[in-house]
Amino acid sequence: MVTRRALIAGSAGLGTAAVLGGGAVAAAAGSDEPASEGRHIVGATAITKVYGEGQKLTAVAVEYDRDIDGSSLTTSAFAVTDRTVTKVYANRTTAVADRGEDGRYVIVELSPEDKAALLWGKDAVGASSSPTPSPSGSAGGGTGGGGPTAGDTTPGGPIVPAKATVTQTGTVTTVRGRRYAADGTAVTTSAVVNPIVDDFRQFTFDDPATGRSLKYNLFVPKRYDPRRKYPLVLFMHDASVVNVDTVGPLVQGLGAVCWASPEDQARHESFVLAPEYGEVVIDDNYVPTSLFETTAHLVEAVTEKYSIDTRRRYTTGQSMGAMLSLGLNIRYPDLFAAGYIVAGQWPDSQAAPLADKKLWILVAQDDTKAFPGENAITAVIEAAGTKVGTAVWDAGAGAAQFAADVRALEKQKAPVNYATFLTGTVTATTGASNAHTGTWQIAYSIPGIREWLMKQSM
């Protein structure tokens, strides 16, 4: 998978040769070669977007040799193999926009509901049939079957490369009135733009204490000023992302990228740290591998390197990552100010230290392992004298209802918030095969919970 931004603007000759398979160059200014010679389209770039269920190819930017008049464009002017074209407009860059503007790029938006849109996981078109781990460190991934064991290195994923083939099937008009007739030439994308994902950088942490190496992704605020102090969010993935490309945690769902979105960064500039585990770190025996300790050391190392506010470090994760978040909060009580726990559990016999933590817990009532596990944990927390706010939600609620749900739970003024999804609503809403994996497809799309986390401090 190509994960770094590879823009082709300014490389017209190279782009044409690579995409069209010949030595043609962009038509010279004032020339009038027919479009059938394939000299007006310079190249094409795939554009992706990450959803709760994973990264999808959602648009193609077709680059021309001259600025295109956006008012003349229609959806019938382009076809993309095995995809549904939903919107076509001109733009000055290889980016989707609410409103386009005349420029060298024609943005061909595609339906995210197309089967061929998904780029992540076993359901992606073109994914190999090799087995992948259950998406949890817990047995059966919360669904009752056998799950992976700690130390298992079976690769998860896969990540399918973003690639599309586009054809101009109608007339395109330049801003100077020149008409480029349909020519039937199929152009395959030769570059990829991954909004937000491309804003993360990839590194490897070599832990001198454990002797282990841990790949990780790091988002640094775009206006980073070392004279200021910034919060940090640690996101830890589930077992389905074990031992894949370093960017795996960024493309398998919203758990990491949501915090780095322009909207969230506008409200709370923050660092986002997303490790890529080369093995299953924890299973139902609750005895983690040494990468558990390495994760804590990584957080401290990043804190030392950058201007991180030690009073505003947060942890979140789904399934295996939720289990790690609970375990780290118990083992290192001063490491995080608060945690967002999505579909995870931990032995209630060890849960007493969580009574001193600020937590938002989200789980489905038909998650057969995480739900009873979280019930046991919250019972321990309440027995210790800490108030636990509770709520039951419909996983199919819209944005306005979720915002109201979050506000209502916050009004209980509890340091620990425990929200559960009604039985059947997660699978009905997401189409996931079980409530466990479906929960995190929704969990990180609720802005109010993210906002709550960012308000917490030590």
mmCIF file with all atom_site columns, N, CA and C in Angstrom, residues 320-350:
data_model
loop_
_atom_site.group_PDB
_atom_site.id
_atom_site.type_symbol
_atom_site.label_atom_id
_atom_site.label_alt_id
_atom_site.label_comp_id
_atom_site.label_asym_id
_atom_site.label_entity_id
_atom_site.label_seq_id
_atom_site.pdbx_PDB_ins_code
_atom_site.Cartn_x
_atom_site.Cartn_y
_atom_site.Cartn_z
_atom_site.occupancy
_atom_site.B_iso_or_equiv
_atom_site.pdbx_formal_charge
_atom_site.auth_seq_id
_atom_site.auth_comp_id
_atom_site.auth_asym_id
_atom_site.auth_atom_id
_atom_site.pdbx_PDB_model_num
ATOM 1  N N  . MET A 1 320 ? -8.500  -5.686 22.230 1.00 0.00 ? 320 MET A N  1
ATOM 2  C CA . MET A 1 320 ? -7.179  -5.853 22.823 1.00 0.00 ? 320 MET A CA 1
ATOM 3  C C  . MET A 1 320 ? -6.632  -4.522 23.313 1.00 0.00 ? 320 MET A C  1
ATOM 4  N N  . GLY A 1 321 ? -6.841  -3.460 22.536 1.00 0.00 ? 321 GLY A N  1
ATOM 5  C CA . GLY A 1 321 ? -6.372  -2.138 22.929 1.00 0.00 ? 321 GLY A CA 1
ATOM 6  C C  . GLY A 1 321 ? -7.087  -1.600 24.146 1.00 0.00 ? 321 GLY A C  1
ATOM 7  N N  . ALA A 1 322 ? -8.377  -1.939 24.305 1.00 0.00 ? 322 ALA A N  1
ATOM 8  C CA . ALA A 1 322 ? -9.116  -1.533 25.498 1.00 0.00 ? 322 ALA A CA 1
ATOM 9  C C  . ALA A 1 322 ? -8.581  -2.269 26.721 1.00 0.00 ? 322 ALA A C  1
ATOM 10 N N  . MET A 1 323 ? -8.266  -3.548 26.538 1.00 0.00 ? 323 MET A N  1
ATOM 11 C CA . MET A 1 323 ? -7.687  -4.327 27.629 1.00 0.00 ? 323 MET A CA 1
ATOM 12 C C  . MET A 1 323 ? -6.338  -3.736 28.050 1.00 0.00 ? 323 MET A C  1
ATOM 13 N N  . LEU A 1 324 ? -5.532  -3.363 27.075 1.00 0.00 ? 324 LEU A N  1
ATOM 14 C CA . LEU A 1 324 ? -4.245  -2.743 27.387 1.00 0.00 ? 324 LEU A CA 1
ATOM 15 C C  . LEU A 1 324 ? -4.444  -1.414 28.104 1.00 0.00 ? 324 LEU A C  1
ATOM 16 N N  . SER A 1 325 ? -5.453  -0.646 27.690 1.00 0.00 ? 325 SER A N  1
ATOM 17 C CA . SER A 1 325 ? -5.720  0.630  28.347 1.00 0.00 ? 325 SER A CA 1
ATOM 18 C C  . SER A 1 325 ? -6.069  0.423  29.816 1.00 0.00 ? 325 SER A C  1
ATOM 19 N N  . LEU A 1 326 ? -6.907  -0.567 30.106 1.00 0.00 ? 326 LEU A N  1
ATOM 20 C CA . LEU A 1 326 ? -7.262  -0.861 31.493 1.00 0.00 ? 326 LEU A CA 1
ATOM 21 C C  . LEU A 1 326 ? -6.040  -1.334 32.272 1.00 0.00 ? 326 LEU A C  1
ATOM 22 N N  . GLY A 1 327 ? -5.280  -2.246 31.669 1.00 0.00 ? 327 GLY A N  1
ATOM 23 C CA . GLY A 1 327 ? -4.101  -2.770 32.339 1.00 0.00 ? 327 GLY A CA 1
ATOM 24 C C  . GLY A 1 327 ? -3.056  -1.709 32.629 1.00 0.00 ? 327 GLY A C  1
ATOM 25 N N  . LEU A 1 328 ? -2.837  -0.802 31.674 1.00 0.00 ? 328 LEU A N  1
ATOM 26 C CA . LEU A 1 328 ? -1.855  0.260  31.878 1.00 0.00 ? 328 LEU A CA 1
ATOM 27 C C  . LEU A 1 328 ? -2.313  1.241  32.952 1.00 0.00 ? 328 LEU A C  1
ATOM 28 N N  . ASN A 1 329 ? -3.623  1.514  32.996 1.00 0.00 ? 329 ASN A N  1
ATOM 29 C CA . ASN A 1 329 ? -4.137  2.390  34.035 1.00 0.00 ? 329 ASN A CA 1
ATOM 30 C C  . ASN A 1 329 ? -3.949  1.792  35.425 1.00 0.00 ? 329 ASN A C  1
ATOM 31 N N  . ILE A 1 330 ? -4.025  0.472  35.517 1.00 0.00 ? 330 ILE A N  1
ATOM 32 C CA . ILE A 1 330 ? -3.821  -0.208 36.797 1.00 0.00 ? 330 ILE A CA 1
ATOM 33 C C  . ILE A 1 330 ? -2.340  -0.253 37.157 1.00 0.00 ? 330 ILE A C  1
ATOM 34 N N  . ARG A 1 331 ? -1.521  -0.615 36.187 1.00 0.00 ? 331 ARG A N  1
ATOM 35 C CA . ARG A 1 331 ? -0.080  -0.787 36.442 1.00 0.00 ? 331 ARG A CA 1
ATOM 36 C C  . ARG A 1 331 ? 0.625   0.560  36.594 1.00 0.00 ? 331 ARG A C  1
ATOM 37 N N  . TYR A 1 332 ? 0.194   1.572  35.842 1.00 0.00 ? 332 TYR A N  1
ATOM 38 C CA . TYR A 1 332 ? 0.834   2.893  35.867 1.00 0.00 ? 332 TYR A CA 1
ATOM 39 C C  . TYR A 1 332 ? -0.226  3.954  36.173 1.00 0.00 ? 332 TYR A C  1
ATOM 40 N N  . PRO A 1 333 ? -0.630  4.106  37.420 1.00 0.00 ? 333 PRO A N  1
ATOM 41 C CA . PRO A 1 333 ? -1.750  5.007  37.758 1.00 0.00 ? 333 PRO A CA 1
ATOM 42 C C  . PRO A 1 333 ? -1.502  6.473  37.457 1.00 0.00 ? 333 PRO A C  1
ATOM 43 N N  . ASP A 1 334 ? -0.241  6.883  37.290 1.00 0.00 ? 334 ASP A N  1
ATOM 44 C CA . ASP A 1 334 ? 0.060   8.288  37.024 1.00 0.00 ? 334 ASP A CA 1
ATOM 45 C C  . ASP A 1 334 ? 0.377   8.560  35.552 1.00 0.00 ? 334 ASP A C  1
ATOM 46 N N  . LEU A 1 335 ? 0.169   7.579  34.687 1.00 0.00 ? 335 LEU A N  1
ATOM 47 C CA . LEU A 1 335 ? 0.540   7.749  33.283 1.00 0.00 ? 335 LEU A CA 1
ATOM 48 C C  . LEU A 1 335 ? -0.524  8.505  32.498 1.00 0.00 ? 335 LEU A C  1
ATOM 49 N N  . PHE A 1 336 ? -1.796  8.254  32.797 1.00 0.00 ? 336 PHE A N  1
ATOM 50 C CA . PHE A 1 336 ? -2.881  8.845  32.006 1.00 0.00 ? 336 PHE A CA 1
ATOM 51 C C  . PHE A 1 336 ? -3.863  9.603  32.893 1.00 0.00 ? 336 PHE A C  1
ATOM 52 N N  . ALA A 1 337 ? -4.380  10.688 32.342 1.00 0.00 ? 337 ALA A N  1
ATOM 53 C CA . ALA A 1 337 ? -5.394  11.467 33.055 1.00 0.00 ? 337 ALA A CA 1
ATOM 54 C C  . ALA A 1 337 ? -6.771  10.824 32.935 1.00 0.00 ? 337 ALA A C  1
ATOM 55 N N  . ALA A 1 338 ? -7.025  10.140 31.828 1.00 0.00 ? 338 ALA A N  1
ATOM 56 C CA . ALA A 1 338 ? -8.334  9.532  31.598 1.00 0.00 ? 338 ALA A CA 1
ATOM 57 C C  . ALA A 1 338 ? -8.219  8.517  30.471 1.00 0.00 ? 338 ALA A C  1
ATOM 58 N N  . GLY A 1 339 ? -9.248  7.669  30.344 1.00 0.00 ? 339 GLY A N  1
ATOM 59 C CA . GLY A 1 339 ? -9.243  6.659  29.296 1.00 0.00 ? 339 GLY A CA 1
ATOM 60 C C  . GLY A 1 339 ? -10.618 6.466  28.690 1.00 0.00 ? 339 GLY A C  1
ATOM 61 N N  . TYR A 1 340 ? -10.631 6.146  27.403 1.00 0.00 ? 340 TYR A N  1
ATOM 62 C CA . TYR A 1 340 ? -11.855 5.787  26.680 1.00 0.00 ? 340 TYR A CA 1
ATOM 63 C C  . TYR A 1 340 ? -11.733 4.309  26.348 1.00 0.00 ? 340 TYR A C  1
ATOM 64 N N  . ILE A 1 341 ? -12.565 3.485  26.983 1.00 0.00 ? 341 ILE A N  1
ATOM 65 C CA . ILE A 1 341 ? -12.457 2.030  26.905 1.00 0.00 ? 341 ILE A CA 1
ATOM 66 C C  . ILE A 1 341 ? -13.561 1.493  26.005 1.00 0.00 ? 341 ILE A C  1
ATOM 67 N N  . VAL A 1 342 ? -13.201 0.911  24.879 1.00 0.00 ? 342 VAL A N  1
ATOM 68 C CA . VAL A 1 342 ? -14.178 0.446  23.893 1.00 0.00 ? 342 VAL A CA 1
ATOM 69 C C  . VAL A 1 342 ? -14.113 -1.077 23.772 1.00 0.00 ? 342 VAL A C  1
ATOM 70 N N  . ALA A 1 343 ? -15.164 -1.748 24.238 1.00 0.00 ? 343 ALA A N  1
ATOM 71 C CA . ALA A 1 343 ? -15.322 -3.198 24.071 1.00 0.00 ? 343 ALA A CA 1
ATOM 72 C C  . ALA A 1 343 ? -14.131 -3.985 24.619 1.00 0.00 ? 343 ALA A C  1
ATOM 73 N N  . GLY A 1 344 ? -13.826 -3.766 25.875 1.00 0.00 ? 344 GLY A N  1
ATOM 74 C CA . GLY A 1 344 ? -12.721 -4.496 26.498 1.00 0.00 ? 344 GLY A CA 1
ATOM 75 C C  . GLY A 1 344 ? -13.074 -4.944 27.893 1.00 0.00 ? 344 GLY A C  1
ATOM 76 N N  . GLN A 1 345 ? -12.174 -5.691 28.524 1.00 0.00 ? 345 GLN A N  1
ATOM 77 C CA . GLN A 1 345 ? -12.392 -6.140 29.887 1.00 0.00 ? 345 GLN A CA 1
ATOM 78 C C  . GLN A 1 345 ? -11.067 -6.422 30.568 1.00 0.00 ? 345 GLN A C  1
ATOM 79 N N  . TRP A 1 346 ? -11.127 -6.624 31.884 1.00 0.00 ? 346 TRP A N  1
ATOM 80 C CA . TRP A 1 346 ? -9.959  -6.948 32.695 1.00 0.00 ? 346 TRP A CA 1
ATOM 81 C C  . TRP A 1 346 ? -10.460 -7.681 33.930 1.00 0.00 ? 346 TRP A C  1
ATOM 82 N N  . PRO A 1 347 ? -9.648  -8.510 34.582 1.00 0.00 ? 347 PRO A N  1
ATOM 83 C CA . PRO A 1 347 ? -10.138 -9.234 35.760 1.00 0.00 ? 347 PRO A CA 1
ATOM 84 C C  . PRO A 1 347 ? -10.618 -8.269 36.849 1.00 0.00 ? 347 PRO A C  1
ATOM 85 N N  . ASP A 1 348 ? -11.830 -8.481 37.329 1.00 0.00 ? 348 ASP A N  1
ATOM 86 C CA . ASP A 1 348 ? -12.354 -7.601 38.364 1.00 0.00 ? 348 ASP A CA 1
ATOM 87 C C  . ASP A 1 348 ? -11.544 -7.703 39.656 1.00 0.00 ? 348 ASP A C  1
ATOM 88 N N  . SER A 1 349 ? -10.844 -8.805 39.839 1.00 0.00 ? 349 SER A N  1
ATOM 89 C CA . SER A 1 349 ? -10.011 -8.969 41.033 1.00 0.00 ? 349 SER A CA 1
ATOM 90 C C  . SER A 1 349 ? -8.845  -7.987 41.064 1.00 0.00 ? 349 SER A C  1
ATOM 91 N N  . GLN A 1 350 ? -8.512  -7.415 39.908 1.00 0.00 ? 350 GLN A N  1
ATOM 92 C CA . GLN A 1 350 ? -7.416  -6.457 39.820 1.00 0.00 ? 350 GLN A CA 1
ATOM 93 C C  . GLN A 1 350 ? -7.910  -5.027 39.577 1.00 0.00 ? 350 GLN A C  1
#
